[in-house]
Coordinates of C-alpha atoms in Angstrom, one line a residue:
Chain A
X1 CA 119.9 40.7 119.8
X2 CA 116.7 40.9 121.7
X3 CA 113.9 38.5 121.0
X4 CA 111.0 40.6 119.9
X5 CA 108.4 38.9 122.1
X6 CA 105.2 40.4 120.8
X7 CA 103.6 38.5 123.6
X8 CA 100.2 40.1 123.6
X9 CA 99.3 39.1 120.2
X10 CA 101.3 36.4 118.6
X11 CA 103.1 34.3 121.1
X12 CA 102.1 32.6 124.2
X13 CA 104.5 31.0 126.5
X14 CA 107.3 31.7 128.8
X15 CA 109.7 34.4 128.0
X16 CA 112.7 32.1 128.1
X17 CA 111.9 28.8 126.5
X18 CA 114.4 26.1 127.0
X19 CA 115.5 24.4 123.8
X20 CA 114.7 21.0 124.9
X21 CA 111.4 21.7 126.6
X22 CA 108.9 19.8 124.7
X23 CA 106.2 22.1 126.1
X24 CA 106.8 24.9 123.6
X25 CA 103.4 24.9 121.9
X26 CA 103.3 25.5 118.2
X27 CA 101.9 29.0 117.3
X28 CA 99.4 29.4 114.5
X29 CA 99.0 32.8 112.7
X30 CA 96.6 33.7 110.0
X31 CA 97.9 35.4 106.8
X32 CA 95.1 37.6 105.8
X33 CA 96.4 41.1 106.3
X34 CA 99.7 42.8 105.7
X35 CA 100.2 43.3 109.4
X36 CA 100.2 39.5 109.7
X37 CA 103.6 39.4 107.9
X38 CA 105.2 41.4 110.7
X39 CA 103.5 39.2 113.2
X40 CA 104.9 36.2 111.5
X41 CA 108.4 37.6 111.7
X42 CA 108.0 38.3 115.4
X43 CA 106.6 34.8 116.2
X44 CA 109.3 33.0 114.2
X45 CA 112.1 35.1 115.7
X46 CA 110.7 34.3 119.2
X47 CA 110.6 30.6 118.4
X48 CA 114.1 30.6 116.8
X49 CA 115.5 32.3 119.9
X50 CA 113.8 29.9 122.2
X51 CA 115.1 26.9 120.2
X52 CA 118.6 28.2 120.7
X53 CA 119.3 29.1 117.1
X54 CA 122.4 31.2 116.2
X55 CA 121.8 34.7 114.9
X56 CA 122.6 33.6 111.4
X57 CA 120.2 30.7 111.6
X58 CA 117.5 32.9 113.1
X59 CA 117.9 35.2 110.2
X60 CA 117.6 32.4 107.7
X61 CA 114.5 31.0 109.2
X62 CA 112.8 34.4 109.7
X63 CA 113.6 35.3 106.1
X64 CA 112.3 32.0 104.8
X65 CA 109.1 32.5 106.8
X66 CA 108.7 36.0 105.5
X67 CA 109.1 34.8 101.9
X68 CA 106.6 32.0 102.3
X69 CA 104.1 34.0 104.3
X70 CA 104.1 36.8 101.7
X71 CA 103.6 34.4 98.9
X72 CA 100.6 32.8 100.7
X73 CA 99.2 36.3 101.4
X74 CA 99.8 37.9 98.1
X75 CA 99.5 35.1 95.6
X76 CA 97.7 32.4 97.5
X77 CA 94.6 34.2 98.6
X78 CA 95.6 34.1 102.3
X79 CA 96.2 31.2 104.5
X80 CA 98.0 30.5 107.7
X81 CA 101.4 29.7 109.2
X82 CA 102.3 27.4 112.1
X83 CA 105.6 27.6 113.8
X84 CA 106.8 25.2 116.4
X85 CA 109.9 23.4 117.6
X86 CA 110.5 19.8 116.7
X87 CA 112.6 17.1 118.4
X88 CA 113.9 14.2 116.5
X89 CA 116.3 12.1 118.4
X90 CA 118.9 14.4 119.9
X91 CA 118.2 17.1 117.3
X92 CA 116.2 20.2 117.9
X93 CA 114.7 22.2 115.0
X94 CA 112.1 24.7 114.0
X95 CA 109.3 23.7 111.7
X96 CA 107.2 26.1 109.6
X97 CA 104.0 24.9 108.0
X98 CA 102.5 27.4 105.6
X99 CA 99.2 26.8 103.9
X100 CA 97.4 28.9 101.3
X101 CA 94.0 28.7 99.7
X102 CA 95.3 29.4 96.2
X103 CA 94.8 27.5 93.0
X104 CA 97.6 25.0 93.8
X105 CA 100.8 24.3 91.9
X106 CA 100.5 22.1 88.8
X107 CA 104.2 21.3 88.7
X108 CA 106.0 21.3 92.1
X109 CA 109.4 20.3 90.7
X110 CA 109.3 23.3 88.3
X111 CA 108.2 25.6 91.0
X112 CA 111.2 24.6 93.1
X113 CA 113.6 25.3 90.3
X114 CA 115.1 28.8 90.2
X115 CA 113.7 31.4 88.0
X116 CA 110.2 30.1 88.1
X117 CA 108.0 33.1 88.5
X118 CA 104.8 32.3 86.8
X119 CA 103.6 30.3 89.7
X120 CA 100.7 31.2 91.8
X121 CA 100.3 30.9 95.5
X122 CA 103.1 29.4 97.5
X123 CA 104.7 28.3 94.2
X124 CA 106.1 31.7 93.7
X125 CA 109.9 31.6 94.1
X126 CA 110.1 28.6 96.4
X127 CA 113.7 27.8 95.4
X128 CA 115.2 30.7 97.4
X129 CA 113.3 29.8 100.7
X130 CA 114.3 26.2 100.2
X131 CA 118.0 27.0 100.3
X132 CA 117.6 28.7 103.6
X133 CA 116.1 25.5 105.2
X134 CA 117.2 21.9 105.7
X135 CA 114.0 20.1 104.8
X136 CA 111.4 21.3 102.5
X137 CA 108.2 19.5 101.4
X138 CA 105.5 20.9 99.1
X139 CA 102.0 19.4 99.0
X140 CA 99.7 20.8 96.4
X141 CA 96.2 20.0 95.3
X142 CA 95.0 21.8 92.2
X143 CA 92.0 23.9 93.1
X144 CA 92.5 23.6 96.9
X145 CA 95.8 25.1 97.7
X146 CA 99.3 24.4 98.7
X147 CA 101.1 23.6 101.9
X148 CA 104.8 23.9 102.5
X149 CA 106.3 22.1 105.5
X150 CA 109.9 23.1 106.1
X151 CA 112.4 22.5 108.9
X152 CA 115.7 23.8 109.9
X153 CA 117.8 22.0 112.5
X154 CA 119.9 23.7 115.2
X155 CA 123.6 23.3 114.4
Chain B
X1 CA 126.8 65.8 112.5
X2 CA 125.5 69.1 111.3
X3 CA 122.8 68.8 108.8
X4 CA 120.0 70.8 107.3
X5 CA 117.2 68.4 107.7
X6 CA 115.2 68.2 104.6
X7 CA 111.7 69.5 104.5
X8 CA 109.3 66.7 103.6
X9 CA 107.7 67.3 100.3
X10 CA 104.3 66.7 101.7
X11 CA 102.2 64.1 100.1
X12 CA 102.6 60.5 101.5
X13 CA 105.1 60.6 104.3
X14 CA 106.8 57.3 104.9
X15 CA 107.9 57.7 108.5
X16 CA 111.6 57.2 107.5
X17 CA 113.4 60.5 107.9
X18 CA 115.5 61.6 104.9
X19 CA 118.2 64.2 105.7
X20 CA 120.1 66.4 103.2
X21 CA 123.8 67.0 103.5
X22 CA 124.8 69.2 100.7
X23 CA 124.0 67.3 97.6
X24 CA 123.7 64.0 99.4
X25 CA 120.5 62.5 100.9
X26 CA 121.1 60.4 104.0
X27 CA 118.6 58.0 105.4
X28 CA 118.4 54.8 107.4
X29 CA 116.0 51.9 107.5
X30 CA 114.9 50.4 110.8
X31 CA 114.6 46.7 111.7
X32 CA 110.9 46.6 111.0
X33 CA 110.0 47.5 107.5
X34 CA 106.6 46.4 106.2
X35 CA 105.9 46.2 102.5
X36 CA 103.8 49.4 102.4
X37 CA 106.4 51.5 104.2
X38 CA 109.1 50.1 101.9
X39 CA 107.2 51.2 98.8
X40 CA 106.3 54.6 100.3
X41 CA 110.0 55.1 101.3
X42 CA 111.2 54.4 97.7
X43 CA 108.6 56.7 96.3
X44 CA 109.5 59.6 98.7
X45 CA 113.2 59.1 98.2
X46 CA 112.8 59.2 94.5
X47 CA 110.8 62.4 94.7
X48 CA 113.4 64.0 97.1
X49 CA 116.3 63.1 94.7
X50 CA 114.5 64.9 92.0
X51 CA 113.4 67.9 94.1
X52 CA 116.7 68.4 95.9
X53 CA 118.8 67.6 92.8
X54 CA 120.7 65.1 94.9
X55 CA 123.8 63.6 93.4
X56 CA 124.2 60.9 96.0
X57 CA 122.1 58.9 98.4
X58 CA 123.3 57.0 101.4
X59 CA 121.0 54.4 102.9
X60 CA 122.1 53.1 106.2
X61 CA 120.8 49.6 106.7
X62 CA 122.9 48.6 109.8
X63 CA 119.7 48.3 111.9
X64 CA 117.9 46.1 109.3
X65 CA 117.7 42.6 110.7
X66 CA 115.9 41.0 107.8
X67 CA 116.0 41.6 104.0
X68 CA 113.7 39.4 102.1
X69 CA 113.1 39.4 98.3
X70 CA 110.6 42.2 98.6
X71 CA 112.9 44.6 100.3
X72 CA 115.8 43.5 98.1
X73 CA 113.9 44.2 94.9
X74 CA 112.8 47.5 96.4
X75 CA 116.4 48.5 97.0
X76 CA 117.4 47.5 93.5
X77 CA 114.6 49.4 91.8
X78 CA 115.4 52.4 94.0
X79 CA 119.0 52.3 92.9
X80 CA 117.9 52.0 89.2
X81 CA 115.5 55.0 89.5
X82 CA 118.1 57.1 91.3
X83 CA 120.6 56.4 88.6
X84 CA 118.2 57.6 86.0
X85 CA 117.8 60.7 88.0
X86 CA 121.5 61.2 88.1
X87 CA 122.2 60.1 91.7
X88 CA 124.4 57.4 93.0
X89 CA 123.0 55.2 95.8
X90 CA 125.2 53.5 98.4
X91 CA 123.7 51.0 100.8
X92 CA 125.8 50.9 103.9
X93 CA 126.2 48.6 106.9
X94 CA 124.6 45.4 105.9
X95 CA 124.9 42.9 108.8
X96 CA 126.7 39.6 108.2
X97 CA 123.6 37.4 108.7
X98 CA 121.7 39.5 106.3
X99 CA 124.4 39.3 103.7
X100 CA 124.6 35.5 104.0
X101 CA 120.9 35.0 103.9
X102 CA 120.6 37.3 100.8
X103 CA 123.2 35.3 98.9
X104 CA 121.7 32.0 99.8
X105 CA 118.3 33.3 98.8
X106 CA 119.9 34.0 95.4
X107 CA 119.5 37.8 95.7
X108 CA 122.7 39.8 95.1
X109 CA 121.4 43.3 94.9
X110 CA 122.8 43.5 91.4
X111 CA 124.0 46.9 90.6
X112 CA 123.7 48.3 94.1
X113 CA 126.8 49.8 95.6
X114 CA 127.6 48.9 99.2
X115 CA 129.8 50.2 102.0
X116 CA 130.9 48.8 105.3
X117 CA 129.2 51.6 107.3
X118 CA 127.7 55.0 106.8
X119 CA 131.1 56.8 107.3
X120 CA 132.7 54.8 104.5
X121 CA 129.6 55.3 102.3
X122 CA 129.7 59.1 102.8
X123 CA 133.4 59.1 102.0
X124 CA 132.7 57.3 98.7
X125 CA 130.1 60.0 98.0
X126 CA 132.8 62.6 98.4
X127 CA 132.3 63.6 102.0
X128 CA 135.8 63.5 103.3
X129 CA 136.3 63.8 107.1
X130 CA 138.4 66.6 108.4
X131 CA 141.9 65.4 108.7
X132 CA 142.6 63.8 112.0
X133 CA 145.5 61.7 113.4
X134 CA 144.9 58.2 112.0
X135 CA 144.8 55.9 114.9
X136 CA 146.7 52.8 114.2
X137 CA 148.9 53.8 111.3
X138 CA 150.3 51.0 109.2
X139 CA 152.7 49.8 111.9
X140 CA 150.0 48.3 114.1
X141 CA 149.7 45.2 112.0
X142 CA 148.6 42.4 114.2
X143 CA 151.5 40.2 115.2
Chain C
X1 CA 97.0 -17.8 146.9
X2 CA 95.1 -17.6 143.6
X3 CA 95.2 -20.8 141.7
X4 CA 93.3 -20.1 138.5
X5 CA 95.4 -19.0 135.5
X6 CA 95.9 -15.3 136.1
X7 CA 94.4 -12.6 133.9
X8 CA 96.7 -9.9 132.7
X9 CA 95.5 -7.5 135.4
X10 CA 95.9 -10.0 138.2
X11 CA 99.5 -10.8 137.1
X12 CA 100.3 -7.2 137.0
X13 CA 98.9 -6.9 140.5
X14 CA 101.0 -9.8 141.7
X15 CA 104.1 -8.2 140.1
X16 CA 103.4 -4.9 141.8
X17 CA 102.9 -6.5 145.1
X18 CA 106.1 -8.6 145.0
X19 CA 108.2 -5.6 143.9
X20 CA 106.6 -2.9 146.0
X21 CA 108.9 -1.6 148.7
X22 CA 111.8 -3.5 147.2
X23 CA 113.3 -0.8 145.0
X24 CA 116.5 -0.8 147.1
X25 CA 116.9 -4.5 146.8
X26 CA 116.4 -4.4 143.0
X27 CA 118.9 -1.6 142.7
X28 CA 121.5 -3.5 144.9
X29 CA 121.2 -6.7 142.9
X30 CA 121.3 -4.9 139.6
X31 CA 124.5 -2.9 140.5
X32 CA 126.3 -6.1 141.5
X33 CA 125.1 -8.0 138.5
X34 CA 126.4 -5.3 136.2
X35 CA 129.8 -5.0 137.9
X36 CA 130.1 -8.8 137.9
X37 CA 129.3 -9.1 134.2
X38 CA 131.3 -6.3 132.8
X39 CA 133.9 -5.1 135.3
X40 CA 135.9 -3.3 132.6
X41 CA 133.1 -1.2 131.1
X42 CA 134.3 2.4 131.1
X43 CA 130.9 3.6 132.2
X44 CA 130.9 1.4 135.3
X45 CA 131.8 3.2 138.4
X46 CA 129.9 2.3 141.5
X47 CA 128.6 5.7 142.4
X48 CA 127.0 6.3 138.9
X49 CA 125.6 2.8 138.7
X50 CA 124.1 3.1 142.1
X51 CA 122.4 6.4 141.2
X52 CA 121.1 5.0 137.9
X53 CA 119.9 1.9 139.6
X54 CA 118.0 3.8 142.4
X55 CA 116.4 6.0 139.9
X56 CA 115.4 3.3 137.5
X57 CA 114.2 0.8 140.1
X58 CA 111.9 3.3 141.8
X59 CA 110.6 4.5 138.3
X60 CA 109.9 0.9 137.4
X61 CA 107.9 0.2 140.5
X62 CA 105.9 3.4 140.1
X63 CA 105.3 2.7 136.4
X64 CA 104.0 -0.8 137.0
X65 CA 101.5 0.5 139.4
X66 CA 99.8 2.4 136.6
X67 CA 97.4 1.2 133.9
X68 CA 99.8 1.8 131.1
X69 CA 100.3 -1.3 128.9
X70 CA 103.7 -2.9 129.8
X71 CA 105.1 -2.9 126.3
X72 CA 104.5 0.9 126.1
X73 CA 105.6 1.8 129.6
X74 CA 109.2 2.5 128.8
X75 CA 108.2 5.1 126.2
X76 CA 105.1 6.5 127.8
X77 CA 105.8 6.6 131.5
X78 CA 107.7 9.9 131.9
X79 CA 109.8 9.0 135.0
X80 CA 110.7 5.6 133.5
X81 CA 111.5 7.0 130.1
X82 CA 113.7 9.7 131.6
X83 CA 115.6 7.2 133.8
X84 CA 116.3 5.0 130.8
X85 CA 117.3 7.9 128.6
X86 CA 119.5 9.5 131.2
X87 CA 121.5 6.3 131.9
X88 CA 121.9 5.6 128.2
X89 CA 123.1 9.1 127.4
X90 CA 125.6 9.0 130.3
X91 CA 127.0 5.7 129.1
X92 CA 127.3 7.0 125.5
X93 CA 129.3 9.9 126.8
X94 CA 131.4 7.7 129.0
X95 CA 132.4 5.6 126.0
X96 CA 130.5 2.4 126.8
X97 CA 129.7 0.0 124.0
X98 CA 126.2 0.2 122.6
X99 CA 125.5 -3.5 123.2
X100 CA 126.9 -3.3 126.7
X101 CA 124.5 -0.5 127.5
X102 CA 121.5 -2.5 126.2
X103 CA 122.7 -5.6 128.0
X104 CA 122.8 -3.7 131.2
X105 CA 119.2 -2.8 130.9
X106 CA 118.3 -6.3 130.0
X107 CA 120.2 -7.7 133.0
X108 CA 117.5 -6.1 135.0
X109 CA 115.2 -8.9 133.8
X110 CA 117.2 -11.4 135.8
X111 CA 117.0 -9.3 138.9
X112 CA 113.3 -8.8 138.6
X113 CA 112.6 -12.5 137.8
X114 CA 114.8 -13.5 140.8
X115 CA 112.7 -11.4 143.1
X116 CA 109.4 -12.5 141.7
X117 CA 110.5 -16.1 142.0
X118 CA 111.1 -15.6 145.7
X119 CA 107.6 -14.3 146.3
X120 CA 105.4 -16.2 143.9
X121 CA 104.9 -19.9 144.0
X122 CA 102.3 -20.5 141.4
X123 CA 104.0 -21.6 138.1
X124 CA 101.3 -20.2 135.9
X125 CA 101.5 -16.8 137.6
X126 CA 105.3 -17.0 137.5
X127 CA 105.2 -17.6 133.8
X128 CA 102.8 -14.8 133.1
X129 CA 104.9 -12.4 135.3
X130 CA 108.0 -13.5 133.4
X131 CA 106.3 -12.6 130.1
X132 CA 105.3 -9.2 131.4
X133 CA 108.8 -8.5 132.6
X134 CA 110.2 -9.5 129.3
X135 CA 107.9 -7.2 127.4
X136 CA 108.6 -4.3 129.7
X137 CA 112.4 -4.6 129.6
X138 CA 112.6 -5.5 125.9
X139 CA 111.0 -2.1 125.2
X140 CA 113.3 -0.4 127.7
X141 CA 116.3 -2.1 126.0
X142 CA 115.2 -0.8 122.6
X143 CA 114.7 2.7 124.0
X144 CA 118.1 2.5 125.6
X145 CA 119.8 1.5 122.4
X146 CA 118.0 4.3 120.4
X147 CA 119.0 6.9 123.1
X148 CA 122.5 5.7 123.1
X149 CA 122.8 6.2 119.3
X150 CA 121.3 9.7 119.7
X151 CA 123.8 10.5 122.3
X152 CA 126.7 9.4 120.2
X153 CA 125.4 11.3 117.2
X154 CA 125.1 14.4 119.3
X155 CA 128.7 14.0 120.4
X156 CA 129.9 13.5 116.8
X157 CA 128.0 16.6 115.7
X158 CA 129.4 18.7 118.4
X159 CA 132.9 17.5 117.8
X160 CA 132.8 18.1 114.0
X161 CA 131.4 21.6 114.7
X162 CA 134.3 22.3 117.1
X163 CA 136.7 20.9 114.5
X164 CA 135.3 23.2 111.9
X165 CA 135.7 26.2 114.1
X166 CA 139.4 25.5 114.9
X167 CA 140.2 24.6 111.3
X168 CA 139.0 28.0 109.9
X169 CA 140.7 30.8 111.8
X170 CA 140.2 34.3 110.4
X171 CA 143.2 36.4 111.1
X172 CA 143.8 40.2 110.8
X173 CA 146.7 40.6 108.5
X174 CA 146.9 44.4 108.4
X175 CA 144.9 47.4 109.2
X176 CA 141.5 46.8 107.5
X177 CA 142.7 43.5 106.0
X178 CA 141.5 40.1 107.2
X179 CA 142.4 36.7 105.8
X180 CA 141.4 33.1 106.2
X181 CA 143.9 30.5 105.1
X182 CA 142.1 27.3 104.2
X183 CA 143.9 24.0 104.6
X184 CA 142.5 20.6 103.6
X185 CA 139.4 19.5 101.8
X186 CA 136.5 22.0 101.7
X187 CA 133.0 20.8 102.0
X188 CA 129.7 22.6 102.2
X189 CA 129.5 22.7 106.0
X190 CA 133.1 24.0 106.3
X191 CA 132.7 26.6 103.6
X192 CA 129.6 27.9 105.4
X193 CA 131.5 28.3 108.7
X194 CA 134.3 30.1 106.8
X195 CA 131.7 32.5 105.3
X196 CA 130.1 33.2 108.7
X197 CA 133.5 33.7 110.5
X198 CA 134.9 35.8 107.7
X199 CA 131.9 38.1 107.5
X200 CA 131.9 38.5 111.3
X201 CA 135.6 39.4 111.2
X202 CA 135.0 42.0 108.5
X203 CA 132.5 43.7 110.7
X204 CA 134.6 43.4 113.9
X205 CA 137.8 44.6 112.3
X206 CA 136.2 47.2 110.0
X207 CA 138.0 45.4 107.2
X208 CA 137.8 46.6 103.7
X209 CA 139.5 43.6 102.1
X210 CA 139.0 39.9 102.9
X211 CA 141.5 37.4 101.5
X212 CA 140.6 33.8 101.1
X213 CA 143.8 31.8 100.7
X214 CA 143.3 28.3 99.2
X215 CA 146.9 27.3 98.8
X216 CA 146.4 24.4 101.2
X217 CA 143.2 23.2 99.4
X218 CA 144.0 20.1 97.2
X219 CA 140.9 20.1 95.1
X220 CA 137.7 22.0 94.5
X221 CA 134.4 20.6 93.2
X222 CA 131.5 22.4 91.7
X223 CA 129.6 22.8 95.0
X224 CA 132.7 24.2 96.8
X225 CA 133.5 26.6 94.0
X226 CA 129.9 27.8 94.2
X227 CA 130.2 28.3 97.9
X228 CA 133.4 30.3 97.4
X229 CA 131.5 32.5 94.9
X230 CA 128.7 32.9 97.5
X231 CA 131.2 34.0 100.1
X232 CA 132.7 36.6 97.7
X233 CA 129.2 37.9 97.0
X234 CA 128.3 38.1 100.7
X235 CA 131.6 40.0 101.4
X236 CA 130.7 42.5 98.7
X237 CA 127.2 42.9 100.0
X238 CA 128.8 44.0 103.3
X239 CA 130.8 46.6 101.4
X240 CA 134.2 45.0 101.5
X241 CA 136.3 43.5 98.7
X242 CA 137.4 39.9 98.4
X243 CA 140.6 38.4 97.0
X244 CA 141.1 34.7 96.5
X245 CA 144.8 33.7 96.5
X246 CA 146.7 30.5 96.0
X247 CA 144.6 28.8 93.4
X248 CA 146.6 25.8 92.3
X249 CA 147.0 24.9 88.6
X250 CA 144.9 21.8 89.0
X251 CA 142.1 23.8 90.7
X252 CA 142.3 26.4 88.0
X253 CA 141.9 23.7 85.5
X254 CA 138.9 22.2 87.3
X255 CA 137.3 25.6 87.6
X256 CA 137.8 26.2 83.9
X257 CA 136.5 22.8 82.9
X258 CA 133.5 23.1 85.2
X259 CA 132.6 26.4 83.4
X260 CA 132.4 28.3 86.7
X261 CA 132.7 31.9 86.0
X262 CA 135.3 33.4 88.3
X263 CA 135.8 36.3 85.8
X264 CA 134.8 39.1 88.1
X265 CA 136.6 37.8 91.1
X266 CA 139.9 39.3 92.1
X267 CA 142.6 36.6 92.3
X268 CA 146.3 36.6 93.1
X269 CA 148.8 33.7 92.9
X270 CA 150.1 33.9 96.5
X271 CA 148.9 35.2 99.8
X272 CA 151.8 37.7 99.8
X273 CA 150.6 39.2 96.5
X274 CA 147.1 39.3 97.7
X275 CA 148.2 41.2 100.8
X276 CA 150.1 43.7 98.7
X277 CA 147.0 44.2 96.5
X278 CA 144.9 44.6 99.6
X279 CA 147.2 47.3 100.9
X280 CA 147.0 49.1 97.7
X281 CA 143.2 49.1 98.0
X282 CA 143.2 50.3 101.6
X283 CA 146.4 52.3 101.5
X284 CA 145.1 55.7 100.3
X285 CA 144.3 58.5 102.7
X286 CA 140.6 58.2 102.1
X287 CA 138.8 54.9 102.3
X288 CA 138.6 53.3 98.9
X289 CA 135.3 53.5 97.0
X290 CA 132.9 50.9 98.0
X291 CA 132.6 47.6 96.2
X292 CA 130.1 47.5 93.4
X293 CA 128.2 44.3 93.1
X294 CA 128.5 43.6 89.4
X295 CA 126.1 41.5 87.5

């Protein structure tokens, strides 16, 4: 599979990032138009390939990013997504941080449970995206918005 | 493959070609599918089913690298609408990573028929290949 | 010679002066000390020790000649940090004890103190220099220990991954039929590997039926049963069928008691029966109708 390096717009950096190069800078993308969703997929795919993820794990992370980005865009009044590699001890992973400017989630626990669909902003269907990732943290302030910080480690 | 390519019904074209083979519509999704194109595609396909009185629809998704909940719901709705119009939809060629991700996401494409690849999907829709020597008849079981 | 109690910067300067140009000497003494202390350590062969000592000694001397605080030097001076990490990882791989690895790094204290004592006479300065060396190498020892643990964890992860791969072989049983015989306890990680390998085999072999044989699986808990269900669903999404064979009576009981719905899943008592069913499915002249995802 070829990394879709949409270099001119979404990603800066060397074409072949080494997994353990701490120099891979996080990429920030805004989520205000529908085209941004495609840009998100490109950037996350590029980062997942650079981090040495297997095809299956690339697919998991890109899909999770796509879900969360769409939620922030459609239900959360826009926002942004940051994707970057993380190193913790000997582990390498990919971390996504998605923030929206929506009304916030009153009950985060309920939003993470399956079948919750009345949520607004990032709270919309969080359970599915969470199952694709290893770590998943939701911070929400009513009236200000929601931030999801989620990580998947390389196997 | 010999096919009469279908004439687009005009209106909103969705950039995804839809071919007609007898009473079957054949189409394929590419790796990049944004939300608007997905919606336009479903709409055009539904119109074509009705206009061409199609009995079957084959959607080849072997090039689709990502299916998120939006595209999955789109496929399920499309299947439902097609069924109401009397056509059977077969989604063919889903890649292993996509299948795993969909299941983990909790989306099972309920009610959608699937096939390993376009050839098998066409066979299920009644398009039988001309008889040809079957390579690897039953004796070639792996030892 | 300065006689007043030395300020931190002065002592640092004294230390740099007395160690400068003596990296080789430091390395020599450290190698001998390590060999003498722990002659049986599996990580101790002279060539590797020599290389580590040269790298670390020169990194130390360079690092001391900066303005970084000594207690943060091991973590913040790149060359020094890499030298400590590299030696700790090598020893983790070579099978050295974690304490032995930290003690090796701490043994460097004695070497440095020895050299400083030969060049500095003033007791006050000597004491301050000893404190600095202590701070510096305590931090290096801690970094070494942490790195060692990381290294071992990495090894364990890699091995368990390899073990998973070999313990879940997918075999082609017949034209368009693949099977994975599972033996031993199933956990989430293993079931995931099974799923990935099985789906890949379906694509590679153009398989219409996948058989999961669990004859060799002693027990199944809720999580594993759910994972098996997920595998069956993923197989169907790809357009193939799935048969589970060899469900033991106890597992059948568990599944019934757990209330897991295996109702729409095709099961057979033995692998042989599953294969014969699979051949019925694939046997016709035309490929069998595709799988329908029910519910």
